[in-house]
Each structure stands twice: as structure tokens, then as C-alpha cells.
Coordinates of C-alpha atoms (C1' of nucleotides) in Angstrom, one line a residue:
Chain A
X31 CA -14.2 -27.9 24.0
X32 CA -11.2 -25.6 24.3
X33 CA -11.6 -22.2 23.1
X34 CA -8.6 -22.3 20.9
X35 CA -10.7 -24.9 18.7
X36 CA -13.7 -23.3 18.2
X37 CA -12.8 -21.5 15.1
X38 CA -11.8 -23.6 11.6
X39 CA -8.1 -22.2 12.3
X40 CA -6.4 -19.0 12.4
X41 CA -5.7 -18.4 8.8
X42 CA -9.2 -16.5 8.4
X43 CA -7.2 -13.8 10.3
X44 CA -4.0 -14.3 8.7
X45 CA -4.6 -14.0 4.9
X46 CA -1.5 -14.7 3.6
X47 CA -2.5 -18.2 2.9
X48 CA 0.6 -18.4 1.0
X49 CA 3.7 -20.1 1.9
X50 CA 6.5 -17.3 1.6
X51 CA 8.8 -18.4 -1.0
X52 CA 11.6 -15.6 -0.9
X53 CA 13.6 -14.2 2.0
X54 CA 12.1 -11.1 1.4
X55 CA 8.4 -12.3 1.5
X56 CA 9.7 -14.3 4.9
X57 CA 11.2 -11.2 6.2
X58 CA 8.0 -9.1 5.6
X59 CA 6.1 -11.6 7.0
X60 CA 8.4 -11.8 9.8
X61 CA 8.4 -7.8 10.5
X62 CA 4.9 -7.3 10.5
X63 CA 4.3 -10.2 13.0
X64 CA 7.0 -8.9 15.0
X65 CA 5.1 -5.3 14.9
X66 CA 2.3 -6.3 15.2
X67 CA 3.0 -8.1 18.1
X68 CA 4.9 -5.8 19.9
X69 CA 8.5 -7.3 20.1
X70 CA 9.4 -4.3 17.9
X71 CA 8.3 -1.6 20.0
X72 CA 6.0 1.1 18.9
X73 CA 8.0 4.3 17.8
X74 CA 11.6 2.1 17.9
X75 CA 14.2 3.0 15.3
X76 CA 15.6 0.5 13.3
X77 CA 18.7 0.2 10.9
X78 CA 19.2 -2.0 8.2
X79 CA 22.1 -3.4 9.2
X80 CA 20.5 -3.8 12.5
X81 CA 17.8 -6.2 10.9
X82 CA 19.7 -7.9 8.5
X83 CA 22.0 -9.2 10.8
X84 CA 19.6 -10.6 13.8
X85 CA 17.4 -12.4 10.3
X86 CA 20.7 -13.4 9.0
X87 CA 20.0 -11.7 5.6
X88 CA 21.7 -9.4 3.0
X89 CA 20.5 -5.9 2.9
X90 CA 18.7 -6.4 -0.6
X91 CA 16.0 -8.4 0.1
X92 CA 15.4 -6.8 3.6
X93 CA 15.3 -3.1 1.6
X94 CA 12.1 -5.0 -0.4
X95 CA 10.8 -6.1 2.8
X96 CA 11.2 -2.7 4.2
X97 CA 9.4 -0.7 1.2
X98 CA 6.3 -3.2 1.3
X99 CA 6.0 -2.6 4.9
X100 CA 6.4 1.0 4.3
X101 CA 3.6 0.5 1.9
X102 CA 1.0 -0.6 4.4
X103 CA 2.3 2.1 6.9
X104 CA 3.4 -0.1 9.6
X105 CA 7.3 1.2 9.0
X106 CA 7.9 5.0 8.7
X107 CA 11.0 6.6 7.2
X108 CA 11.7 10.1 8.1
X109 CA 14.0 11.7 5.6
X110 CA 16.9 11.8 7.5
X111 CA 15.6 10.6 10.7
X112 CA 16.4 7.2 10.2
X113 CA 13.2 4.7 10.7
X114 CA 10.6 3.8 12.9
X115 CA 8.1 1.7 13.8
X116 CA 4.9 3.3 13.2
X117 CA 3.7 5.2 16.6
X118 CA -0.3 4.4 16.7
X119 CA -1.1 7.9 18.7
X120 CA -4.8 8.6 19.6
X121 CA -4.9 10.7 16.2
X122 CA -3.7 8.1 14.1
X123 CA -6.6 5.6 15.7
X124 CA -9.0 8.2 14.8
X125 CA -8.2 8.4 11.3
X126 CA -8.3 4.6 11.3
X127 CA -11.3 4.2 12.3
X128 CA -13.1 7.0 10.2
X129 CA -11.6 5.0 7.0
X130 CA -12.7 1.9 8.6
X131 CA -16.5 3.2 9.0
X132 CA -16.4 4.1 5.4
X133 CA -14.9 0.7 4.4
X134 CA -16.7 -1.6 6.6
X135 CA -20.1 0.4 5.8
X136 CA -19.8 0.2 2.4
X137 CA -18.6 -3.8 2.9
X138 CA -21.5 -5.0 4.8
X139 CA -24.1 -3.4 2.5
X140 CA -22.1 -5.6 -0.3
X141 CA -22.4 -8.2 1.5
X142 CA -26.2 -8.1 2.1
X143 CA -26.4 -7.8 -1.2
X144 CA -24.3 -10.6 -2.1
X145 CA -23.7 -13.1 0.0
X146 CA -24.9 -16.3 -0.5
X147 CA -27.5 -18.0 1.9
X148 CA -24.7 -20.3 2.8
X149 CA -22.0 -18.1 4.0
X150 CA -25.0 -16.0 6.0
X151 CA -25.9 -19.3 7.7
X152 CA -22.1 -20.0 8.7
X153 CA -21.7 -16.5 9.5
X154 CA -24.4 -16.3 12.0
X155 CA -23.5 -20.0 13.3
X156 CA -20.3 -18.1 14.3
X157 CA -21.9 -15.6 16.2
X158 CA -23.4 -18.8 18.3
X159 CA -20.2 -19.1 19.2
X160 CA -19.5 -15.9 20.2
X161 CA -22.6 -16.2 21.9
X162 CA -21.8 -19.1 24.1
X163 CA -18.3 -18.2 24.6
X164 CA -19.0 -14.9 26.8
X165 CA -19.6 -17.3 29.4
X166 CA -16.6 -19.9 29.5
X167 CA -14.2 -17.2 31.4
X168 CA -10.9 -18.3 29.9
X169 CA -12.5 -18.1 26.6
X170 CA -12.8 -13.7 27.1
X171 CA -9.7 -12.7 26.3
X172 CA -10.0 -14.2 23.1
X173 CA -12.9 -13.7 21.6
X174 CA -13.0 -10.0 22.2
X175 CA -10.0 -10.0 20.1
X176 CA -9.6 -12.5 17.6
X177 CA -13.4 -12.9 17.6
X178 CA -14.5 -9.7 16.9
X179 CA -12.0 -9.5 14.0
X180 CA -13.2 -12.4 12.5
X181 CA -16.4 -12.0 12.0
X182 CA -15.1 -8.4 10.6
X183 CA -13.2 -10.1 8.5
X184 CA -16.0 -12.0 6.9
X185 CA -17.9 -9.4 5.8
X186 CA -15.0 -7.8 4.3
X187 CA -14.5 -11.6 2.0
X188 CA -18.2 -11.3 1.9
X189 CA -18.4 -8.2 -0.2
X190 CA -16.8 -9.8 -3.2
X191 CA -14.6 -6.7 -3.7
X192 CA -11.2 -7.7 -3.7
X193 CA -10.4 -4.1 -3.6
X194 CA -12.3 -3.3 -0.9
X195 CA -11.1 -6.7 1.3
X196 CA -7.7 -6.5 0.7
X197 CA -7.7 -3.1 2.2
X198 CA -9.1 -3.9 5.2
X199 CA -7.5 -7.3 5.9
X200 CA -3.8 -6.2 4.6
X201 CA -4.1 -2.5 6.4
X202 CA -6.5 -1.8 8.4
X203 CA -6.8 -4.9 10.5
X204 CA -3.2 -5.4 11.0
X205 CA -3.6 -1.7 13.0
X206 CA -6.0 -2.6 14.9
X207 CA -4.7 -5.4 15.8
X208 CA -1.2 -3.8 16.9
X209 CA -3.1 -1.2 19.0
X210 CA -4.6 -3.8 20.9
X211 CA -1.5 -5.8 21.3
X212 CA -0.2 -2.8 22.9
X213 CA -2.6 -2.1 25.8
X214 CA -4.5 -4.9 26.9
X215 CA -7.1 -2.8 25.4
X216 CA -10.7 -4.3 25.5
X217 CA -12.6 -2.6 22.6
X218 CA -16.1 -3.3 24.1
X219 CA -18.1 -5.3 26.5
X220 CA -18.1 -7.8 24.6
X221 CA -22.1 -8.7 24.7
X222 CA -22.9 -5.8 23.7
X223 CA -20.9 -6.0 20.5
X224 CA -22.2 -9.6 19.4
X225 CA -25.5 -7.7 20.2
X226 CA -24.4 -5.3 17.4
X227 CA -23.1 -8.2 15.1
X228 CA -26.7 -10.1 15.5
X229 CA -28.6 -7.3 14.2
X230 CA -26.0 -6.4 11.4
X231 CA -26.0 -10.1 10.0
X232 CA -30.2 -10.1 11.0
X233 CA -30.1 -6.9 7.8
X234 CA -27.9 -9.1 6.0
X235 CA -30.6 -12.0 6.2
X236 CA -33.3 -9.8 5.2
X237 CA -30.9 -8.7 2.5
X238 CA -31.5 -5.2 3.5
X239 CA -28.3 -3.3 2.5
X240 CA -28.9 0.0 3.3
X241 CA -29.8 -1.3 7.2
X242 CA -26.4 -3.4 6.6
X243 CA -24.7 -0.4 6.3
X244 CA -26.1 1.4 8.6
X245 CA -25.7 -0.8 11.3
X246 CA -22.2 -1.2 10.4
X247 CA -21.2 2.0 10.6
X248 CA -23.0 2.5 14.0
X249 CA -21.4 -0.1 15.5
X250 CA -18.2 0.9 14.4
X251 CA -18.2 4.5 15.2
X252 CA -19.5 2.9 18.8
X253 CA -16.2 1.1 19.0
X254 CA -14.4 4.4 18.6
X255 CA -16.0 6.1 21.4
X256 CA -15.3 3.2 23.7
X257 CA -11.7 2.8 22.4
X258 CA -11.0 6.5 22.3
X259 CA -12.0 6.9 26.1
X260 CA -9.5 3.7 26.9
X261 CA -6.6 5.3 25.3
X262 CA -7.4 8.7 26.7
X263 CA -7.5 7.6 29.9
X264 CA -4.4 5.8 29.9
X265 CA -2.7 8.8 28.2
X266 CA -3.8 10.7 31.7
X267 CA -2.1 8.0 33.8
X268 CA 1.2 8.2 31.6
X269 CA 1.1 11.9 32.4
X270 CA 0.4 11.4 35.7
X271 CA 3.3 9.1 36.3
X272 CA 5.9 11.3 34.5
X273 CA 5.1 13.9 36.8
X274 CA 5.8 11.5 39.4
X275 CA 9.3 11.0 38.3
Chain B
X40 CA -5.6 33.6 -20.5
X41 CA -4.3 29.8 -21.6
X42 CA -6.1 27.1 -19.6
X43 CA -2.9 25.9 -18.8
X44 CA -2.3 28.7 -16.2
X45 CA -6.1 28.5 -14.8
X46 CA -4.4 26.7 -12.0
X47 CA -2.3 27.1 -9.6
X48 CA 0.1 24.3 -10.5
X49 CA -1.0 20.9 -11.4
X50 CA 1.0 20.0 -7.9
X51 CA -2.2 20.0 -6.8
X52 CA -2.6 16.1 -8.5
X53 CA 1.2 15.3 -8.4
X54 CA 0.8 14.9 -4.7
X55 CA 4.6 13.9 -4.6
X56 CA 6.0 17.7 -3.6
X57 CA 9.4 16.4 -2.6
X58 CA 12.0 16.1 -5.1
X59 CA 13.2 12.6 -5.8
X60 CA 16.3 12.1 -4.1
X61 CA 17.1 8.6 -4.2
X62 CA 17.5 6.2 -7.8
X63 CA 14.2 4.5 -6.1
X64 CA 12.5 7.2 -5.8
X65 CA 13.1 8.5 -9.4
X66 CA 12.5 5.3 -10.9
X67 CA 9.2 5.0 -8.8
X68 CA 7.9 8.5 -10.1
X69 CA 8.9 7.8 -13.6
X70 CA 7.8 3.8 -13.7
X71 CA 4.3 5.2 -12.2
X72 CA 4.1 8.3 -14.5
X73 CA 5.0 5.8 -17.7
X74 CA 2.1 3.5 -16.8
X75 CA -0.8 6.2 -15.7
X76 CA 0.5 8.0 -19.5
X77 CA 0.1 4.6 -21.2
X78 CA 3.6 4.5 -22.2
X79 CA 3.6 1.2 -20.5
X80 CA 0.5 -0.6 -21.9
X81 CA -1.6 -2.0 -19.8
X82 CA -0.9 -6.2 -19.0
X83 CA 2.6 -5.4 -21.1
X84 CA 4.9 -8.0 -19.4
X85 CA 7.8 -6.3 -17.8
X86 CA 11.4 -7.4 -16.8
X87 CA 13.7 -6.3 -14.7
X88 CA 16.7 -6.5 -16.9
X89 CA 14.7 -4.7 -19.4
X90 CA 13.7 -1.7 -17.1
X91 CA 17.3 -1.6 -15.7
X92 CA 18.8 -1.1 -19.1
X93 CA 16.4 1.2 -19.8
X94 CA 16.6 3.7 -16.9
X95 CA 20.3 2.9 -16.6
X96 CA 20.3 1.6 -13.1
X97 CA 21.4 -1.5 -11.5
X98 CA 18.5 -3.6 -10.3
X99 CA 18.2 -3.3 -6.9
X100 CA 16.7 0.3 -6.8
X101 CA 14.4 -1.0 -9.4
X102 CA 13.3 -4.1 -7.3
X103 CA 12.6 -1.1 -4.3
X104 CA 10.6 1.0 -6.9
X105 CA 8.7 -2.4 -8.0
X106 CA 7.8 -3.5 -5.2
X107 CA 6.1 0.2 -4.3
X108 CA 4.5 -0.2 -7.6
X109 CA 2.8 -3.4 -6.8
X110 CA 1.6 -2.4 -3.4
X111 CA -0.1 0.5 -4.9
X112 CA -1.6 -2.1 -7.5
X113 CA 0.1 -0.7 -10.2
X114 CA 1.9 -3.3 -11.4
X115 CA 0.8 -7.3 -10.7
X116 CA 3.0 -9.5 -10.1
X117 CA 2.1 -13.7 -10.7
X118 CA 4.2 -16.2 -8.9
X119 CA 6.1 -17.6 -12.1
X120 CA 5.0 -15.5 -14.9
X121 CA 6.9 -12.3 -13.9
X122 CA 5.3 -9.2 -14.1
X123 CA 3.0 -7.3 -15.8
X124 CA 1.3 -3.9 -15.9
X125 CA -2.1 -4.2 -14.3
X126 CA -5.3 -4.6 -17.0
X127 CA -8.2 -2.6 -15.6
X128 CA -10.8 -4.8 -17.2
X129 CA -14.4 -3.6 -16.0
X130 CA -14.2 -5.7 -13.1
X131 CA -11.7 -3.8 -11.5
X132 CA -13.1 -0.2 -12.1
X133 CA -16.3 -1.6 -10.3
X134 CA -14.0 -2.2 -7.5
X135 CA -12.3 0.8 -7.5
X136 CA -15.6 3.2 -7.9
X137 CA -16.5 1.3 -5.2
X138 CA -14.0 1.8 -3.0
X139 CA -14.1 5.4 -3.8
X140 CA -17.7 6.2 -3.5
X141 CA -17.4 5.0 0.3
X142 CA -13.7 7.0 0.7
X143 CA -15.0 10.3 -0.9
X144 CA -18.3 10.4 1.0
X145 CA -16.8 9.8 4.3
X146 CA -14.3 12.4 2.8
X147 CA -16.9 15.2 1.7
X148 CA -18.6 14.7 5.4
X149 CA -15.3 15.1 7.2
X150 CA -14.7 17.9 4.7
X151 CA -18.3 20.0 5.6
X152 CA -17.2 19.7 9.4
X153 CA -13.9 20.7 9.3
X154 CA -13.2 22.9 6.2
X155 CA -12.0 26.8 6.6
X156 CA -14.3 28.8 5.4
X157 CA -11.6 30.5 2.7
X158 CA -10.7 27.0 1.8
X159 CA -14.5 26.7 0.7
X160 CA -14.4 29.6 -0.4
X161 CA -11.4 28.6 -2.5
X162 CA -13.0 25.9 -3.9
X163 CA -16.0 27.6 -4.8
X164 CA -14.1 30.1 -7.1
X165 CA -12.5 26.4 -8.3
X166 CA -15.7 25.8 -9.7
X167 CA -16.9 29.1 -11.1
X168 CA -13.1 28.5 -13.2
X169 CA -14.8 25.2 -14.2
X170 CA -17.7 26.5 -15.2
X171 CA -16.8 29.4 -17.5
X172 CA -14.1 26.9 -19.1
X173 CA -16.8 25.2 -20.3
X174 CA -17.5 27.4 -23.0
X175 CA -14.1 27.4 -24.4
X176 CA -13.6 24.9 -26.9
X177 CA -10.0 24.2 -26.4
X178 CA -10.1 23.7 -22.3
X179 CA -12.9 20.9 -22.9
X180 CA -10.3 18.2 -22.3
X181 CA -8.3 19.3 -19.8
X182 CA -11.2 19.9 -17.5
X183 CA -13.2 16.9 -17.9
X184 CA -9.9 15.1 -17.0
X185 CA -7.6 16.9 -14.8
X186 CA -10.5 19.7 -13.2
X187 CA -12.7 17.0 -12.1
X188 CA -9.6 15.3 -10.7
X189 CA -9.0 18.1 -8.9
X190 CA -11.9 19.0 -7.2
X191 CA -11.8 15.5 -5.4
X192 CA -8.4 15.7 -4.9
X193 CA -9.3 19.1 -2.7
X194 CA -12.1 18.1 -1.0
X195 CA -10.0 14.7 0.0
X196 CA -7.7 17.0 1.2
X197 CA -10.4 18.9 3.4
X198 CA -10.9 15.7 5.0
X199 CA -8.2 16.4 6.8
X200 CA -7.3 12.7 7.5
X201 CA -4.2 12.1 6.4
X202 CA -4.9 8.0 5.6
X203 CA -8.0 9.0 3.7
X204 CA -6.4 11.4 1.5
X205 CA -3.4 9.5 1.0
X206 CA -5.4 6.7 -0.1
X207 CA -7.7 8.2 -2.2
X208 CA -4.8 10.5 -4.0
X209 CA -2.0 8.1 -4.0
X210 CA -3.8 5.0 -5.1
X211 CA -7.4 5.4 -6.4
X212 CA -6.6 8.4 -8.5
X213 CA -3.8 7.3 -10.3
X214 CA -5.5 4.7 -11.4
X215 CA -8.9 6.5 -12.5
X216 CA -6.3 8.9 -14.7
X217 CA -4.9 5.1 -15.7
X218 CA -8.4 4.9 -16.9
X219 CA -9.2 7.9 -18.8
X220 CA -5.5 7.8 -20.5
X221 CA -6.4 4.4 -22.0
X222 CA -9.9 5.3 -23.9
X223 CA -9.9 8.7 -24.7
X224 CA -12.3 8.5 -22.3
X225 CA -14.9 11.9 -21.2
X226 CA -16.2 10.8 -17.9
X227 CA -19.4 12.7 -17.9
X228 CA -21.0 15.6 -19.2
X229 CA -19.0 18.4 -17.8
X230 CA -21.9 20.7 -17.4
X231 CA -23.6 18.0 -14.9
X232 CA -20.6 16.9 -13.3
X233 CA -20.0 20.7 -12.5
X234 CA -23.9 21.0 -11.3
X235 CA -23.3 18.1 -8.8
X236 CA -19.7 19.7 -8.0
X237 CA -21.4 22.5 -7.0
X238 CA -24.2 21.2 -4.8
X239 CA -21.6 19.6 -3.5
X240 CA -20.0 22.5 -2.1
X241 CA -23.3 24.0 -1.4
X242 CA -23.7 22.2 1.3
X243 CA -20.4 22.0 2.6
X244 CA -21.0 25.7 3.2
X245 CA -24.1 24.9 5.0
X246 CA -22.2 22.7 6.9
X247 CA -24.6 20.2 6.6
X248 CA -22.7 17.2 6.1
X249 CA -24.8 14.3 6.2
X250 CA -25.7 16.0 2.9
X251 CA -22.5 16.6 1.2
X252 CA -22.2 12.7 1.9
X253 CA -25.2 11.6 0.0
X254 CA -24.5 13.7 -2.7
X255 CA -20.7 12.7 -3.3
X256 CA -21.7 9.3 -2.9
X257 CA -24.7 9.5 -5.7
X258 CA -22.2 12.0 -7.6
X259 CA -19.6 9.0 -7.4
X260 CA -21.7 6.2 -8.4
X261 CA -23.4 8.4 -11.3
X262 CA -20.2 8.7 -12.6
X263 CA -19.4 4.7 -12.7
X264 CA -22.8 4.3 -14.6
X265 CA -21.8 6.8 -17.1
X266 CA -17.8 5.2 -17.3
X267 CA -19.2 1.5 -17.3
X268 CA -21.3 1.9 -20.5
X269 CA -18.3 3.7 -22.1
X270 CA -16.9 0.4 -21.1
X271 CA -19.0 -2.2 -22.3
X272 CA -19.1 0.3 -25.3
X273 CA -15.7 -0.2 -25.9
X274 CA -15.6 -3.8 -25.2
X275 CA -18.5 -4.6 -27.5
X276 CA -16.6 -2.7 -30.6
X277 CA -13.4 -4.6 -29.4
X278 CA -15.3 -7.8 -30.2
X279 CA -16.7 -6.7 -33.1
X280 CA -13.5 -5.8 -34.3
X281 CA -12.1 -9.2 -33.4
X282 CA -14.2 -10.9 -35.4
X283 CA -13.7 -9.2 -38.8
X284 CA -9.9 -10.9 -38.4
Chain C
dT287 C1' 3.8 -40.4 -32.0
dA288 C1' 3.9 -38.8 -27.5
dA289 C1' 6.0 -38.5 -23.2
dA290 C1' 10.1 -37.9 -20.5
dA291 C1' 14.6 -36.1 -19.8
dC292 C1' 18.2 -33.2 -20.7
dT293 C1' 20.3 -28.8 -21.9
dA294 C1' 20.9 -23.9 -23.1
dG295 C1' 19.2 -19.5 -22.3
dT296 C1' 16.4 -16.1 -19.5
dT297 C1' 14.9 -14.2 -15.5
dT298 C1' 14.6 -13.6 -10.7
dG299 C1' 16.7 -13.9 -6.0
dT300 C1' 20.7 -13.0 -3.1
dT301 C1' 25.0 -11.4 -1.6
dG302 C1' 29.1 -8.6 -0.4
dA303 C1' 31.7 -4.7 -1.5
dC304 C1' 32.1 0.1 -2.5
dA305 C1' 30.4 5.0 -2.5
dA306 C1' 28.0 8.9 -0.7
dT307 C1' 25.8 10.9 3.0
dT308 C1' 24.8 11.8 7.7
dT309 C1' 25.6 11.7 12.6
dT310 C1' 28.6 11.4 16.4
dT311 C1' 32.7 12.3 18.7
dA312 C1' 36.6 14.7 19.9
dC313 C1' 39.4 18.4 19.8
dT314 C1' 40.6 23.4 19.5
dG315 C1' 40.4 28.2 20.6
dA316 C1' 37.9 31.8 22.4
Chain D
dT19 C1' 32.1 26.6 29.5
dC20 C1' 30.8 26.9 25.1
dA21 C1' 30.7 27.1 20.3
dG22 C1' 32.8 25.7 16.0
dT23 C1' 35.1 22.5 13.2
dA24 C1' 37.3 18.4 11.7
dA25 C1' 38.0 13.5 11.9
dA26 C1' 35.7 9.1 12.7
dA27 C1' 31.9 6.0 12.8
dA28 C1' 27.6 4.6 11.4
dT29 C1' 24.0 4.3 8.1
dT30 C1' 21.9 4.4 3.7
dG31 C1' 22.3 4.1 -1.4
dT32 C1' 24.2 1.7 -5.3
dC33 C1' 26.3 -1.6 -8.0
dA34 C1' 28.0 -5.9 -10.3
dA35 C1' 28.6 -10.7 -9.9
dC36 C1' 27.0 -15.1 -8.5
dA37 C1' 23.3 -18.6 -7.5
dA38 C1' 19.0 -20.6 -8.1
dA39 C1' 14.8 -21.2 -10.5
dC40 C1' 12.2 -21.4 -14.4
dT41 C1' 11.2 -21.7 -19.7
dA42 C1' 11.6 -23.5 -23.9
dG43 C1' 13.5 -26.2 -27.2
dT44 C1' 15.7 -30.5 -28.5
dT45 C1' 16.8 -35.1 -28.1
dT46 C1' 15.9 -39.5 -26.4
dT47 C1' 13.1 -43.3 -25.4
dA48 C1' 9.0 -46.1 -24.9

DNA sequence: TAAAACTAGTTTGTTGACAATTTTTACTGA
DNA sequence: TCAGTAAAAATTGTCAACAAACTAGTTTTA
């Protein structure tokens, strides 16, 4: 079974399940893949005109494109600095995950509370997957990204807060994905973690919220540490080889 | 001394210290202020043509200015029934006390690790203003709306995470003022709200933060109990009301 | 009578041009 | 060589007109 099918489909980790029906939508939509995926480089400047030209669109619509990515802090405009794409610095990944811990705590102790037996049966089906994927080598890469995000991603849905799962999905995750597009970053050993999601969908089970929570926020704050050293340490090598030049 | 001048500036909730400089801008500030003030009633429908004429602008900074509107929810937008000012039925205040209850605790832990000691100071004298204003007659109001407002708004601040306080002050707030602005609404008893404030703080000064979580968190969720029978108050005489048409 | 099709009127989406501002470049004089 | 300044280029902000899409009302037709 290739890896690739092992999940419904991508959309679960797409959310914008619909079809963009302006230029502007299209653009945005564009943009933040583009961003996201690092063909825009972290920290570039961009111009309009620049933009408008290589999408083949008017300024208008790009300008509304612009403002909504803006909005969700993947673009910053500097007064009179032109703009940029956002630079995700060790600082910035800190305050990330901090509102993430908050977000994600407060999610998964919604979702013990309300999810139905249904969605925790599927949920934990997917771990199985996880599970069973650590070992098919080419599947790795993957699952430690995509994978992990998705079963974030269901809690968020899970906590029946719009509020709550729009934040994460429409900001948050988009971040974290971008940061790990940029260095082949590995959040965690990867058993470990599913080890972590087991017991926070076990609480869930036993519809034990404040355990949910707790759990959640452990693992999560976990991630940081492991993160944080990663992009630390390759911080010291970037030093090291400027001093080289 | 007129409670007017008891603070500082009312900046402090403003949040937006730069002066407008572009049409966008403007318009952005003043489309937000008219809906938070109720000038725009909530689920009014909105066009752009209209708001163009009115502000006397063309309609592309508006379209710039809506779309920031919408990302910060104020203003929904439905595929092919143009645009309307957001309805915060109960549903949606759930969400958002929510939201906030898991923001402002993370916040008021960040905020007993990592606030000066003159800033908590500061705040304490905050508080002490709050509670002698109390007493007179006239300042009622303003506190139980705007004081409360502010003392979140500084311990957000203290946080000193950028994404959390932006989020909290740019989008959650202006909404809760959205709130109050609609039912003449008193959010609590000011004299308990201004007891909890104050443990609050207490142990921020003790540094003890694990506390000053817990108790923002139960602070927060108080609140929405108090708020959500105001609402199904409301709604109940609304129906009532209805039916003697 | 009801459904379908057309038409007029609104509203939103898009564009290209013009204006204002800022940055860069080039030149002058110490 | 180094400011300092003025012209030029680039970039962002704004507008008005045009195009497309949608709504609603009216007529036509089954």
C-alpha cells in the first residue's frame, strides 16, 4: 500500500475545501502555497508589480490578496520598508508554540468532551497507521510531517469551536508547516510522539478532559524543546560558516 | 478628579498608536470603530457602493479595508449574498470566551514569569483606581466596561508575546466591546470582578504562575456564565416580545 | 397556474492609468 | 574622497470605467 494512500486525501490538511472563485482568492491561495513552501524565500521582499506581473494579474485584486495574507502574518509590510515574507526566527517559533499550547490544550479537552464515539474510533484507527507506518522506511518522511499535523488537525475539528479551529488550521498550522519546509526539520522521533498521541486520544476515550488537556499541552511544550534545540543548533552552524567566509 | 482622566489615555485599548496614513487604513479604523459602536448594526447587510459614497472614496481602498475586516471576523462575508456585519448570537460568544479563557491564562502565566516588578507594580495601583471608582456613582459604567478591558489588555501585554497579545487585543477584544455595546450589557459585579483582578495580581507578584493561570482561567469562564444568562435573558424577552406582534 | 426564459437593474470583480511618495542614481562643489 | 542635492526611476496609493455575475421582476409558454 503506498504511503501516499493511506490517508482519505490531503484536503484534511488543506481546509480550503473551496474552489477559489476570484483571482484574488486564487492568488492568496497561490501565495501562501508558494510561502509555505519555500519558493518565496523566507525574509524576500516583494513588490506589487513584481507579483502581479509573474500571476498575470492587475494590482487590485493582488492588493486583497496581499492584505488577507497580511492578516494571517505570513506577509509583513514595514512602513516604508517595502514587504517581506515573514522571517520565522527562533523567537517567532517560540511565541508560536506557546499560543499553540494554549490553543491545542484548551482543543483537546473540547474534544474529550465532545467528540463523538465515532470520530474517537476513526481517530485512533489513524494512529494505527501511524503506528504501522514507522516501519515502512520511505513512509518516515511523511508521516512525521503531514502525519503529525493531521491528527492535530483533528482534534482542532474535534472541538466543535469554529473559533478555536479556524485559528489553528488557517494560522498556526500553516507556520509550522513553513518552518519545517525550511529545514528538513524533524520535530520528534517520531515513536515517541504517536506514543504521546496514544495516551492523549486513550483521555479522550475515557472522556477525561482535564487529562486531555493535560496531555496536550505536555506533548506540545515537548515538541518545543526538541524543535528549539534543532533550530539552535543549526543557527550555530550558520555562524560558524559565516565566520568561515 | 473626572473619571475620564483616571487614565492614562484610553490608547491603552486603541492599540492602533500609529496614525492612519493610507485611505485603507482610515477607512479600516473607522469601518471597525462604526461596527464595535453599533453604528453598523449587527447582520446589517453592507455594500460596497454604499460605503464608498459614504466615506467618499473609490472602492478599491474599501475592498483592502474589507477584506481586513473580515479576517479579523468582523464583518462575514457569504458567497452570493454580499456582506454583512457579523451577528454574535450566543453561539459565537461561547466560542470567543473560549478562545479567550485558554489565550489569557497562557497569558497571565507568561505574565507572572516575565513581568517587571514596576509594571506589577503599575498594575496594582490600576486596581486600587478600580476599586475606589467603585464608590462613585457616575464612573460605574466606564469601569465595568472599559477598566475591566483594560486590565486584560495589560496583563496580555505582560505576556510579552507579541502573537498572543495581538490576538487577544486586536481580535477578541473588539469583539467582547462589540458585545457589551449591543446590550447595555454590565459584565459582572464590579466589586467581584475587581476581587478576582486582584488575586490575580497577587500572585503574579508571588510569581507563582501556575496560579495566576488557574485563576484567569476560572476568572474568564465566571465571567461567560454571568454574560450567557444576560444572554439567554435577553433572548427569552426578545421572544416574548415577538410574540405580542 | 406554474414553470421557464428573458430583461433590466444592482452589485461585485477586474483593469489600466494617473498621482503621490520614496528610493536610487548621478552630479556638483568642497 | 566625501557629503549634499537634484533629477530619475521605482513603488505604492488612488481612482474611474468597464466587465461579469447575480437578483428580481416580468413576460411567455406549457
Amino acid at each position: 500500500m503506498p504511503v501516499s494512500n493511506l490517508y482519505s486525501s490531503n484536503k484534511a490538511i488543506q481546509l480550503d475545501a473551496t474552489e477559489p472563485k476570484t483571482l484574488s482568492e486564487q492568488v492568496f491561495n497561490d501565495l501562501k502555497e508558494a510561502i509555505i513552501s519555500g519558493d518565496l524565500e523566507q525574509g524576500s521582499k516583494i513588490t506589487e508589480d513584481g507579483l502581479a506581473k509573474q500571476y498575470g494579474i492587475s494590482r487590485g485584486p493582488l492588493r486583497e490578496a496581499i492584505r488577507r495574507l497580511e492578516a494571517i502574518r505570513l506577509l509583513v509590510r514595514i512602513p516604508r520598508a517595502g514587504m517581506r515574507v515573514v522571517t520565522l526566527t527562533t523567537e517567532i517559533m517560540e511565541e508560536i508554540y506557546t499560543v499553540r499550547e494554549a490553543l491545542e490544550g484548551m482543543s483537546a479537552r473540547l474534544a474529550a468532551e465532545r467528540m463523538s464515539d465515532d470520530d474517537i474510533a476513526s481517530l485512533s484507527e489513524l494512529l494505527d497507521k501511524h503506528q504501522d507506518s514507522i516501519d515502512i522506511s520511505e513512509g518516515k518522511k511523511y508521516f512525521q510531517r503531514e502525519g503529525n499535523l493531521d491528527f492535530h488537525y483533528r482534534i482542532a475539528r474535534a472541538s466543535q469551536n469554529q473559533w478555536l479551529s479556524d485559528l489553528l488550521s488557517s494560522e498556526l498550522y500553516q507556520l509550522l508547516r513553513m518552518a519545517r519546509q525550511r529545514s528538513g526539520q524533524t520535530p520528534e522521533r517520531p515513536s515517541k510522539a504517536i506514543q504521546e498521541h496514544r495516551r492523549i486520544v486513550e483521555a479522550i476515550e475515557m472522556r477525561d478532559a482535564e487529562l486531555a488537556e493535560l496531555l496536550m499541552r505536555r506533548h506540545i511544550s515537548g515538541s518545543w524543546k526538541i524543535v528549539k534545540e534543532l533550530l539552535d543548533e543549526e543557527a550555530a552552524q550558520d555562524k560558524l560558516s559565516e565566520e568561515k567566509l
